[in-house]
Short mmCIF file of C-alpha atoms and ligand atoms in Angstrom, two decimals:
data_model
loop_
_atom_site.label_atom_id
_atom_site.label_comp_id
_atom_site.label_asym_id
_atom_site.label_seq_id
_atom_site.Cartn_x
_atom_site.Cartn_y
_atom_site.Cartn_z
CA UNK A 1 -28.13 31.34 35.68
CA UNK A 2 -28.38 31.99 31.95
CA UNK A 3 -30.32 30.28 30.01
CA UNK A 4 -28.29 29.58 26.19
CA UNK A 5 -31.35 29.36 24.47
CA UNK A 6 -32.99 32.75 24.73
CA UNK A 7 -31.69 36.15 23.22
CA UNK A 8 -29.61 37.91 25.30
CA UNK A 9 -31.11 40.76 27.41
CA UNK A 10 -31.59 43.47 25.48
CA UNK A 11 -31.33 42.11 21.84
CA UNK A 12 -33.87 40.57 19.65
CA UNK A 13 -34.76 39.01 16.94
CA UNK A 14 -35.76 40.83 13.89
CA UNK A 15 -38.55 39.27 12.29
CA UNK A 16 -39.77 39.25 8.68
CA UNK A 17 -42.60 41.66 9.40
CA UNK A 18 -40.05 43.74 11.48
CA UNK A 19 -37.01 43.59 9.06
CA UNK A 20 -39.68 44.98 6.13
CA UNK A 21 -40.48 47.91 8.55
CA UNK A 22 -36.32 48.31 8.67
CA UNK A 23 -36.07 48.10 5.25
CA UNK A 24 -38.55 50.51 4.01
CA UNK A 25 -36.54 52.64 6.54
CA UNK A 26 -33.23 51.77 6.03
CA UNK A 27 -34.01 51.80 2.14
CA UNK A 28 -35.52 55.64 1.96
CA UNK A 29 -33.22 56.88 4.06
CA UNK A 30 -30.61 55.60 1.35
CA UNK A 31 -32.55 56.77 -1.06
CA UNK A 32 -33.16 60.25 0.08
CA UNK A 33 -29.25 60.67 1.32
CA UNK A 34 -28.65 60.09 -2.07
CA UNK A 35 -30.43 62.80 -3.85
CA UNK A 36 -28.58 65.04 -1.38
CA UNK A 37 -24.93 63.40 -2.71
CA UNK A 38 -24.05 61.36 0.57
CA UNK A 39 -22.36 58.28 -0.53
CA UNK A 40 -23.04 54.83 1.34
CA UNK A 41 -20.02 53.83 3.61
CA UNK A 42 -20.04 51.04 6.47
CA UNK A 43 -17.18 50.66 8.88
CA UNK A 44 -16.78 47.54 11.15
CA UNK A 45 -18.68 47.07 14.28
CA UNK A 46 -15.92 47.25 16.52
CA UNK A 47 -12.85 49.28 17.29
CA UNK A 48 -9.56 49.70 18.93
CA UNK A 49 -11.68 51.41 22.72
CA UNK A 50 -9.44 54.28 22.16
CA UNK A 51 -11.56 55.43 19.16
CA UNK A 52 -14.59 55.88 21.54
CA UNK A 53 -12.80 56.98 24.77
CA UNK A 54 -10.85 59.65 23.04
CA UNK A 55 -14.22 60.96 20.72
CA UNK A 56 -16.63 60.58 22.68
CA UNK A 57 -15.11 62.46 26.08
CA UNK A 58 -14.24 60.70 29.06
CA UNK A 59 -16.90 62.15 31.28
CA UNK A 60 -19.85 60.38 28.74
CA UNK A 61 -22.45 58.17 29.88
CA UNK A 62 -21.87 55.85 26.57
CA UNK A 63 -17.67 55.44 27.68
CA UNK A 64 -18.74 55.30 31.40
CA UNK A 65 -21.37 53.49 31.87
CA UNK A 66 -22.99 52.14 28.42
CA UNK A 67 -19.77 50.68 26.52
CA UNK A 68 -19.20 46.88 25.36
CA UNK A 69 -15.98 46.42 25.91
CA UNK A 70 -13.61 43.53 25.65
CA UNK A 71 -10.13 41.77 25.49
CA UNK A 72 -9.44 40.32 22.21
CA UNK A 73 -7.31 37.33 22.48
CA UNK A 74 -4.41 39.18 21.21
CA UNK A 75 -4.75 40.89 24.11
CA UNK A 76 -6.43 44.58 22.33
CA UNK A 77 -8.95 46.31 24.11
CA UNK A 78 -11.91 46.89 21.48
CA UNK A 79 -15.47 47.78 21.91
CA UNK A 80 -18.65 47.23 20.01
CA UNK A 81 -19.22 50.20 18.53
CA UNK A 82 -21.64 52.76 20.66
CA UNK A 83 -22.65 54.98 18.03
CA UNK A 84 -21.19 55.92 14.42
CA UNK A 85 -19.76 59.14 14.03
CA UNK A 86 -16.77 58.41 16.29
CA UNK A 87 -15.43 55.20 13.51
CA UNK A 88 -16.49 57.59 10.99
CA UNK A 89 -13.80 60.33 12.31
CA UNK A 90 -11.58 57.30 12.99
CA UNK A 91 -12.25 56.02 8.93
CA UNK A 92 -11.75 59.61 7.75
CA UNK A 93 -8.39 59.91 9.25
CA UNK A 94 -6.96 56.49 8.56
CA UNK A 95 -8.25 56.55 4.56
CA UNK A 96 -6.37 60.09 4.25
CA UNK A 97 -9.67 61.77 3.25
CA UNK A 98 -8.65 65.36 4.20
CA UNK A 99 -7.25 65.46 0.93
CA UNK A 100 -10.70 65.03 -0.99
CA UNK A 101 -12.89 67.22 1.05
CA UNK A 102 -16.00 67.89 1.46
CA UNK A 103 -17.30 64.41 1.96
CA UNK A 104 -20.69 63.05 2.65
CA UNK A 105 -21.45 60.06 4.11
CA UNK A 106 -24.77 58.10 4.75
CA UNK A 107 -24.51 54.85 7.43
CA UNK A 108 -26.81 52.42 8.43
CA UNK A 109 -25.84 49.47 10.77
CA UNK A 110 -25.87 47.94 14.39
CA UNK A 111 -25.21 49.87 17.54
CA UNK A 112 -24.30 48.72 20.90
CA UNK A 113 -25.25 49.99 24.25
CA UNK A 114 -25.45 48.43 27.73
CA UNK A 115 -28.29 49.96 29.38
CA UNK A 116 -31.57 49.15 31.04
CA UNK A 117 -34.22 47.99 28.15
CA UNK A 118 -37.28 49.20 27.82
CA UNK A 119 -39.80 49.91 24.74
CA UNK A 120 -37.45 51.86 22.25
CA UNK A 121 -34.13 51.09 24.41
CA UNK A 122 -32.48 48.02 23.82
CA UNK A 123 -28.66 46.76 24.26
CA UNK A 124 -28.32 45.77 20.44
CA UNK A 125 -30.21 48.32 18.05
CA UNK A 126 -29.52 49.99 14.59
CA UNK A 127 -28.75 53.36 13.78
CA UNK A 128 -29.04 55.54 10.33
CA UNK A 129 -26.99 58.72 9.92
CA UNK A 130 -25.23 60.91 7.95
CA UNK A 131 -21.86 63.25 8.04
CA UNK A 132 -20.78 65.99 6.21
CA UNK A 133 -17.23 66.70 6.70
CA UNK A 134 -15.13 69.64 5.34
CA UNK A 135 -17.94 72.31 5.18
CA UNK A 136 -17.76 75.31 7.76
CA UNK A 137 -21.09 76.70 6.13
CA UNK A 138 -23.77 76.85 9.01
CA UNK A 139 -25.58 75.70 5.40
CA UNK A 140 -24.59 72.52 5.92
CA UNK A 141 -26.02 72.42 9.04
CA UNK A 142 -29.64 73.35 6.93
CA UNK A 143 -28.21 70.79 4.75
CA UNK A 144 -28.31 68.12 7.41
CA UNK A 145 -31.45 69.21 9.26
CA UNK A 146 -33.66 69.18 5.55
CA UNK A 147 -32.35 65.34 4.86
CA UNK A 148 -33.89 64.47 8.19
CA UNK A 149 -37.02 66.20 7.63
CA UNK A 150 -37.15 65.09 3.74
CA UNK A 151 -36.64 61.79 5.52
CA UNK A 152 -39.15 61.88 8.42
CA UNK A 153 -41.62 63.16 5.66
CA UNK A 154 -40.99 60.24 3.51
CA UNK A 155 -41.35 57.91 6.44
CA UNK A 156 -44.87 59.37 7.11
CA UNK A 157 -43.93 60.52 10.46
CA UNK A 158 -43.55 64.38 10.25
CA UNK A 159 -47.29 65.10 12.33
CA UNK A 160 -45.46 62.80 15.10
CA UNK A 161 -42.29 64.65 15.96
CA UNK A 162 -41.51 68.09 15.92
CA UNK A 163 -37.30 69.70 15.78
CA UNK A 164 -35.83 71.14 18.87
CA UNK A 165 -32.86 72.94 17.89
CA UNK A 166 -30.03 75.49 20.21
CA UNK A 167 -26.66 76.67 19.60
CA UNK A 168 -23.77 75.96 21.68
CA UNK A 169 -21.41 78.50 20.07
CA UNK A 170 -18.13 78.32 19.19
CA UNK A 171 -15.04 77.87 21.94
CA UNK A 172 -15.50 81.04 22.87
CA UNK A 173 -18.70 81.08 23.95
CA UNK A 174 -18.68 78.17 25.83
CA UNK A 175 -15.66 79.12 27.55
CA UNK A 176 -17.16 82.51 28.35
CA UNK A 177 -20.54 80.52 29.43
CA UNK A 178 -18.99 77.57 31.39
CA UNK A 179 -17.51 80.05 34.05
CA UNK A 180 -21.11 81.96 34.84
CA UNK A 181 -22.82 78.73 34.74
CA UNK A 182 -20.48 76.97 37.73
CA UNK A 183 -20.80 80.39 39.42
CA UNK A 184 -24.20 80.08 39.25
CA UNK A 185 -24.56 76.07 39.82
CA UNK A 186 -21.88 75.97 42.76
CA UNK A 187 -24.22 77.67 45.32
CA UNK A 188 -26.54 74.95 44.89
CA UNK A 189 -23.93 72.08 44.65
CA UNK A 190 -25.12 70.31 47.74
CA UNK A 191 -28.69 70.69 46.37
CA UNK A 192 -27.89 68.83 42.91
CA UNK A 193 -28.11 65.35 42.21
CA UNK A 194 -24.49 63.56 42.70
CA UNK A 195 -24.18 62.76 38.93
CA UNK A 196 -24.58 66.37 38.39
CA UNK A 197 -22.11 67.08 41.43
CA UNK A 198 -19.73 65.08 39.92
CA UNK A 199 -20.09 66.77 36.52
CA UNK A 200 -19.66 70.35 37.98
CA UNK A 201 -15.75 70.19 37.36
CA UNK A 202 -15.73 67.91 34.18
CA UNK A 203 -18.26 68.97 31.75
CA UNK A 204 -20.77 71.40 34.20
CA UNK A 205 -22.43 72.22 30.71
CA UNK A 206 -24.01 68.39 30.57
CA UNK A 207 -25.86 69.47 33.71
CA UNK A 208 -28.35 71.43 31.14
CA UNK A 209 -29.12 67.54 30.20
CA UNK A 210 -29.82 66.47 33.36
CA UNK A 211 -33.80 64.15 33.58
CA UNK A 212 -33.09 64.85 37.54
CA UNK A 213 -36.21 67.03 38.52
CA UNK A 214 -34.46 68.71 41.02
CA UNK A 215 -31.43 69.74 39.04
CA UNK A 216 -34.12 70.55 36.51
CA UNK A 217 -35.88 72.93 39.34
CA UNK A 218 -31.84 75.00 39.54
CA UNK A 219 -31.41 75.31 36.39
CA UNK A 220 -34.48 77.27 35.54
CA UNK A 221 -33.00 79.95 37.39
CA UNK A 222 -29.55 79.51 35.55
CA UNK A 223 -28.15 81.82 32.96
CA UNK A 224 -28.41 81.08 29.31
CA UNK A 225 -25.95 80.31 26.94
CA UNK A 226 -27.46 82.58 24.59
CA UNK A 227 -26.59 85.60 26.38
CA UNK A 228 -22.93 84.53 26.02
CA UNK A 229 -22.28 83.87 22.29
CA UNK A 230 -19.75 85.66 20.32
CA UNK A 231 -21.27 88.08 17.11
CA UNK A 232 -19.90 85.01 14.99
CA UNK A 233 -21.72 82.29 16.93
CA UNK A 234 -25.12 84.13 17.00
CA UNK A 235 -24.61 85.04 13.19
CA UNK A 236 -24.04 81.33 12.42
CA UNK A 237 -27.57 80.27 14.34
CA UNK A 238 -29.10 83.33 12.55
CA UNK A 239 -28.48 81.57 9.44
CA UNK A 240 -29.15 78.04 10.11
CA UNK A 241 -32.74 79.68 11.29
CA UNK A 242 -33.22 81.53 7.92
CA UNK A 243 -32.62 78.52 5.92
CA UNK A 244 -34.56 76.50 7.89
CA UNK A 245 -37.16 78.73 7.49
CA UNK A 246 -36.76 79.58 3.74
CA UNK A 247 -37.03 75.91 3.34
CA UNK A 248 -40.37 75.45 5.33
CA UNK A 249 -38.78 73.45 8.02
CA UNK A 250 -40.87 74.50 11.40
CA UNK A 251 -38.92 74.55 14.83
CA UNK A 252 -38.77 75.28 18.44
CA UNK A 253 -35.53 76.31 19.87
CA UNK A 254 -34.58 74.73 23.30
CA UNK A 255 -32.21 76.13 25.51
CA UNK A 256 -31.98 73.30 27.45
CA UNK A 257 -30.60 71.20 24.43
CA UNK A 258 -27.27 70.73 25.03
CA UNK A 259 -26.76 66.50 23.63
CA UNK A 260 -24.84 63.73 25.76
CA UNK A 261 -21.51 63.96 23.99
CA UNK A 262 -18.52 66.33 24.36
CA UNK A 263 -17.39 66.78 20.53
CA UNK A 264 -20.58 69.41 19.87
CA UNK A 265 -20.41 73.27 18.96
CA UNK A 266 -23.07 75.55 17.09
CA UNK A 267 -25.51 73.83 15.45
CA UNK A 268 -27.26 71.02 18.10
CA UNK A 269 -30.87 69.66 17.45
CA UNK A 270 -33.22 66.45 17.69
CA UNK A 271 -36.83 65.41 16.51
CA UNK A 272 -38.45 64.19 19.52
CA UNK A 273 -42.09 62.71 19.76
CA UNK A 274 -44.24 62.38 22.56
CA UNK A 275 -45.69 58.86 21.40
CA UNK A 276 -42.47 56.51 23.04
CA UNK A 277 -42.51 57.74 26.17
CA UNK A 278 -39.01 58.44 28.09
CA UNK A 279 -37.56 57.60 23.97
CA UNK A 280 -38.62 60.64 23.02
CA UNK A 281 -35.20 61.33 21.11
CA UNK A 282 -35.99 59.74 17.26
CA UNK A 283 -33.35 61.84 15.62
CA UNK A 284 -30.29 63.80 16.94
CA UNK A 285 -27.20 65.42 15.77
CA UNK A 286 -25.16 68.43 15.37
CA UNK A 287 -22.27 70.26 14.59
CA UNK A 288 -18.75 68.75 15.78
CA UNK A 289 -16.03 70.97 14.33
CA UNK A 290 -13.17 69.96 17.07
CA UNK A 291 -13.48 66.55 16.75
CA UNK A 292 -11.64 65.41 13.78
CA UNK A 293 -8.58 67.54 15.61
CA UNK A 294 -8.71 65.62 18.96
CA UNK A 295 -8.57 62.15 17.41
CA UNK A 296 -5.02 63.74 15.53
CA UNK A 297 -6.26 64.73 12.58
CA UNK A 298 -6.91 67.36 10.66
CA UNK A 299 -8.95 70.49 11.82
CA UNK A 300 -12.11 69.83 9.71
CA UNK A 301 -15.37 70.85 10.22
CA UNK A 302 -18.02 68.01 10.57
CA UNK A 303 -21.85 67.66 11.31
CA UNK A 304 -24.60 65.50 11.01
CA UNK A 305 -26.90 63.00 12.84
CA UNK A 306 -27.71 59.80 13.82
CA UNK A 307 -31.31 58.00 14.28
CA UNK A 308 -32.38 54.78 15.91
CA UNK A 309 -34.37 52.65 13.59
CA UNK A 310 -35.87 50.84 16.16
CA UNK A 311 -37.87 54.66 16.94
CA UNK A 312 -38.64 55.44 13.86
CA UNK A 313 -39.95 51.72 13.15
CA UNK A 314 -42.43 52.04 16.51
CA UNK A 315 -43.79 55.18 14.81
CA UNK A 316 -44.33 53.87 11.19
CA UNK A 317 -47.89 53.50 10.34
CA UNK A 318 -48.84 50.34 9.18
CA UNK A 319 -50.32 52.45 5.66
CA UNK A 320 -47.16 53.62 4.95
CA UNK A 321 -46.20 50.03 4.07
CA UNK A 322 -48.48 49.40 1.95
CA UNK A 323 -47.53 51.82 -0.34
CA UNK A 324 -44.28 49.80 -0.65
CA UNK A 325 -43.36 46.12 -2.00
CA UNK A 326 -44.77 44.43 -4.85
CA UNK A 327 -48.23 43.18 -5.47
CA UNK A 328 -49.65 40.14 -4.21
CA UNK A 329 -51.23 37.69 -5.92
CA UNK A 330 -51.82 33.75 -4.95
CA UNK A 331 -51.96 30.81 -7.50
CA UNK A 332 -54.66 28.26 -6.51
CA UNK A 333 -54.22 24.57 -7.17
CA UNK A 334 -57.58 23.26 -7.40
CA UNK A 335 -56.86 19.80 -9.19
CA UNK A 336 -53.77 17.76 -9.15
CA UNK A 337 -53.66 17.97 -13.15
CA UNK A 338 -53.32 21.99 -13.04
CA UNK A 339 -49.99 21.22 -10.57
CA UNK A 340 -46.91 22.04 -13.30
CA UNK A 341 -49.18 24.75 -14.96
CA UNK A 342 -49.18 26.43 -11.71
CA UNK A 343 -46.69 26.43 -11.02
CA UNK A 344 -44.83 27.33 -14.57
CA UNK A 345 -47.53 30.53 -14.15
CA UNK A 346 -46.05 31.04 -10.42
CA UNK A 347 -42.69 31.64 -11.83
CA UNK A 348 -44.00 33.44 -14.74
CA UNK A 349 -45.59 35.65 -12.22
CA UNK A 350 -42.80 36.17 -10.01
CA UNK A 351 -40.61 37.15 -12.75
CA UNK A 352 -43.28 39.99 -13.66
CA UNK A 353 -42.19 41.26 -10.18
CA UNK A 354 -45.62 39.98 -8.50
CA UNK A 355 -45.21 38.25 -5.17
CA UNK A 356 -46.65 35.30 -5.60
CA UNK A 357 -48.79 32.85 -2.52
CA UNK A 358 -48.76 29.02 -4.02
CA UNK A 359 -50.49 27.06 -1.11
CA UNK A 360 -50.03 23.71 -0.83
CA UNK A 361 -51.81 22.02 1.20
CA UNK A 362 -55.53 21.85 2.78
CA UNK A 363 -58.54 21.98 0.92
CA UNK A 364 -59.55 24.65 -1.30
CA UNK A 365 -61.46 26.65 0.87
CA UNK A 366 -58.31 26.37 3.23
CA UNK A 367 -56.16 27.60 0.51
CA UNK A 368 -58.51 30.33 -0.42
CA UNK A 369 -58.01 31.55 3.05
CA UNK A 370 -54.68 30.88 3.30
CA UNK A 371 -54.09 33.74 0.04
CA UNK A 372 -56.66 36.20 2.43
CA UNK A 373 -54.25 35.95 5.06
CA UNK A 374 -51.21 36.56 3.14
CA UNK A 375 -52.67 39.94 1.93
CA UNK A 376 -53.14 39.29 -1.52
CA UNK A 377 -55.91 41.21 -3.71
CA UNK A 378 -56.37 38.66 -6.22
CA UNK A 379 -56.52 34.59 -6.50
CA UNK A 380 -55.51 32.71 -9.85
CA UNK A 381 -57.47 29.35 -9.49
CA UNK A 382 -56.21 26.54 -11.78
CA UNK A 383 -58.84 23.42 -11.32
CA UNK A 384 -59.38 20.50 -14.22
CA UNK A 385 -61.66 22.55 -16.58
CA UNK A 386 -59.11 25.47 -16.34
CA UNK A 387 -56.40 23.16 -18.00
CA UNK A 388 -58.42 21.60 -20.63
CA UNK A 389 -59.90 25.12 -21.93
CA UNK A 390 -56.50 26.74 -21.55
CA UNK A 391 -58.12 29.47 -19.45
CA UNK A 392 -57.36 30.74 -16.12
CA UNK A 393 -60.08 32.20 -13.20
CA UNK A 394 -59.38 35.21 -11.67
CA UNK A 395 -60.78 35.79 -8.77
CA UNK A 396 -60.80 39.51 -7.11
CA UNK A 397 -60.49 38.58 -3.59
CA UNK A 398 -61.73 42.04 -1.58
CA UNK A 399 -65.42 42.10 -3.83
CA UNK A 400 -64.94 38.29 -4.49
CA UNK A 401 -66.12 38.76 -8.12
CA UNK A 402 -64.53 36.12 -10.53
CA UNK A 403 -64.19 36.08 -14.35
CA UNK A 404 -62.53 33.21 -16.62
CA UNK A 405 -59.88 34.70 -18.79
CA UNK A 406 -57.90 33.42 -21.83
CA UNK A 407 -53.83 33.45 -21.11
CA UNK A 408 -53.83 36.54 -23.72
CA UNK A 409 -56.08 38.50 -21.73
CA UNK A 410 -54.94 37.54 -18.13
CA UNK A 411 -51.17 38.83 -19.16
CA UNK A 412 -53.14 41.95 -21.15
CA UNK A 413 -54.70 42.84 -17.67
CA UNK A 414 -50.83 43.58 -15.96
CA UNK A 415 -49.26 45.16 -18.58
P1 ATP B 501 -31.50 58.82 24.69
O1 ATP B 501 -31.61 60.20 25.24
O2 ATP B 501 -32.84 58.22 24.33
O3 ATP B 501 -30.65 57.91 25.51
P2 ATP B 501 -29.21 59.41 23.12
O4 ATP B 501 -29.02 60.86 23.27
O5 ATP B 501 -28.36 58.48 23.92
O6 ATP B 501 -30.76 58.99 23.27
P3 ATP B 501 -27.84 59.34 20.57
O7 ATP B 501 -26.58 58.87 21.15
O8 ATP B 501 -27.95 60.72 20.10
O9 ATP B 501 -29.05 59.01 21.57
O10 ATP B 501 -28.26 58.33 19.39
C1 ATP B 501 -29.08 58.76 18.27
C2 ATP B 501 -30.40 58.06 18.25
O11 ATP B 501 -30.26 56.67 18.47
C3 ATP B 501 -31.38 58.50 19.33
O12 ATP B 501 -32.04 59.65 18.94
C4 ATP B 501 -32.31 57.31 19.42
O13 ATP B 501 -33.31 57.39 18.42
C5 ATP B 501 -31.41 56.14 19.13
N1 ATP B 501 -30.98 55.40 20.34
C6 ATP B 501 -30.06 55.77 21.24
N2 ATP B 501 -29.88 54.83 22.18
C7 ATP B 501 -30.72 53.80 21.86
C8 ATP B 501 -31.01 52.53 22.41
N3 ATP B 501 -30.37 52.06 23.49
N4 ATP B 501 -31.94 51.75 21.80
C9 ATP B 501 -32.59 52.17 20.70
N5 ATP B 501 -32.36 53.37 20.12
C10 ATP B 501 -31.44 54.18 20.67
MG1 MG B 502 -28.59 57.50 25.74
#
């Protein structure tokens, strides 16, 4: 049985000293989309199921297997949203915006996924992303792919991941592909796994993103989809790889990349890491050109990517936060009689933009420790001779050296 007083498997609570790791990430990620000219939108958290089903291909692990789906009471079948860019698609087409291309978007917000949790996998976790829609430029592809790694860079985490990118061509070449790779993959069929069986008719080219080691063992035989592209398709990777590289922006192709979802063409890539394990994905996206057509809209170009925040927040250095937030500072009540200048100096303080520790209760020595804990670098102690002299004593509290300032000369020492 249940018990109704603990989190639901999967989902947690986020902390204060979790939700400031979110922040700083959800913040710069803002911040950074910005500079490139991606506007902030957020769409609800659940939709009509359709809008997945129809996006994110029938043959999916996220619609088969990962979706939270329910009646409503009017009787509508709607699902917690699994990921973003399929309500973005739906957004696009309902708000008309095919008639104010290009558009960039930046998102930041819950996802939902039923699957088995582990470190970095959970049932309830938060995606960023972005989406450019309207450009056919394999530069906005480059686009896309220097956000992430102005991003990652920002975050402090660029020595911990490295970019896998491959190309999956236009329609064309997949077409032309998906025929030599069943030839190929059929005379093994009884020898792959039975997801991979199963996928053989459907979608054989989600087989290249198979973790089953012996499907992995047949496909290093298999033909590559690189051998298969059209002139255009190999001329649009050749480009996304110059621009990466004019920019600076290091990477490995994989041939094996092929992402979970249906909608993808060209352009496909993610920033793994080695540090979480089985997570290894941090960042992923790509190019999607077909799928604002198969959701009845418009034929517009799309790509971009999505990252889980919950990743990216396992990685973060502990430094890197530092840098951030305002400084700390705690206001010391050592005598009753310095209690309303304290605290008339506390909101001074905080209106300065300092964060401000008032502790109030314990001794001094427990209130001295109290402003340790709490990070801050300095101590403000207000006692009886304090009030009568007008003074204050500043005490720096990493070489524990104090001095006994005037009220002119404490404010002097912050501006
Ligand atoms: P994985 O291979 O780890 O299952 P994915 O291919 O399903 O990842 P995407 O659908 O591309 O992931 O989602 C984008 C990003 O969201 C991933 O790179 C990852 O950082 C994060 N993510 C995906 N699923 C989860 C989850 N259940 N919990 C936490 N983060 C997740
Ligand atoms: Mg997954």
């Amino acid at each position: 049985m249940s018990n109704n007083l603990q989190a639901v498997r999967g989902t947690r609570d986020l902390l204060p000293e979790e939700c400031d790791r979110f922040r700083f990430i959800t913040d710069t990620s803002y911040n950074i989309a910005r500079l490139y000219g991606y506007g902030e939108i957020a769409t609800p958290i659940f939709e009509f199921t359709d809008v997945f089903k129809r996006t994110l291909g029938e043959t999916a692990d996220i619609v088969n297997k990962e979706m939270y789906t329910f009646l409503d009471r009017g009787g509508d079948s709607l699902t917690l949203r699994p990921e973003g860019t399929a309500s973005i698609a739906r957004c696009f087409i309902s708000g008309g915006f095919a008639q104010s291309l290009p558009v960039r978007w930046f998102y930041s917000g819950p996802m939902f996924r039923y699957e088995r949790p582990q470190k970095g996998r959970y049932r309830q976790f938060h995606q960023i992303g972005v989406e450019c829609l309207g450009v056919n430029s394999p530069l906005a592809d480059v686009e896309c792919l220097a956000l992430s790694y102005d991003l990652l860079k920002a975050l402090g985490l660029i020595d911990k991941v490295q970019l896998e990118i491959n190309t999956l061509g236009d329609l064309e070449s997949r077409i032309r592909y998906r025929e030599q790779l069943v030839a190929f993959l059929a005379k093994y069929k009884q020898d792959l796994s039975k997801d991979s069986q199963d996928r053989l008719d459907k979608n054989p080219l989600r087989i290249l993103d198979s973790k089953d080691e012996r499907d992995q063992k047949i496909l290093t035989e298999a033909p590559h989809l690189f051998q298969y592209l059209t002139e255009d398709s190999k001329q649009f990777f050749e480009t996304v790889k110059e621009g990466l590289s004019r920019l600076g922006i290091p990477f490995l192709i994989n041939p094996q990349l092929v992402r979970g979802l249906d909608y993808y063409c060209h352009t496909v890539f993610e920033w793994t890491t080695t540090q979480l394990g089985a997570q290894s994905a941090v960042l992923s996206g790509g190019r999607y050109d077909g799928l604002i057509q198969s959701m009845g809209g418009p034929q517009t170009p799309g790509v971009g990517w999505a990252s889980g925040v919950e990743r990216l927040s396992l990685l973060l250095d502990e430094t890197n936060l530092h840098k951030v937030g305002p400084k700390k500072i705690a206001v010391i009540i050592a005598d009753e009689s310095a209690e309303m200048r304290s605290l008339q100096l506390t909101h001074q303080l905080r209106q300065k933009g300092f964060q401000v520790e008032m502790p109030l209760s314990g001794n001094l020595g427990k209130k001295m420790k109290r402003a340790d804990k709490a990070g801050c670098s300095w101590a403000l102690v207000l006692g009886e001779n304090e009030i009568k002299e007008q003074k204050i004593t500043l005490k720096d509290l990493s070489s524990g050296a104090q001095e006994t300032l005037s009220e002119e000369q404490f404010w002097n020492r912050w501006s």
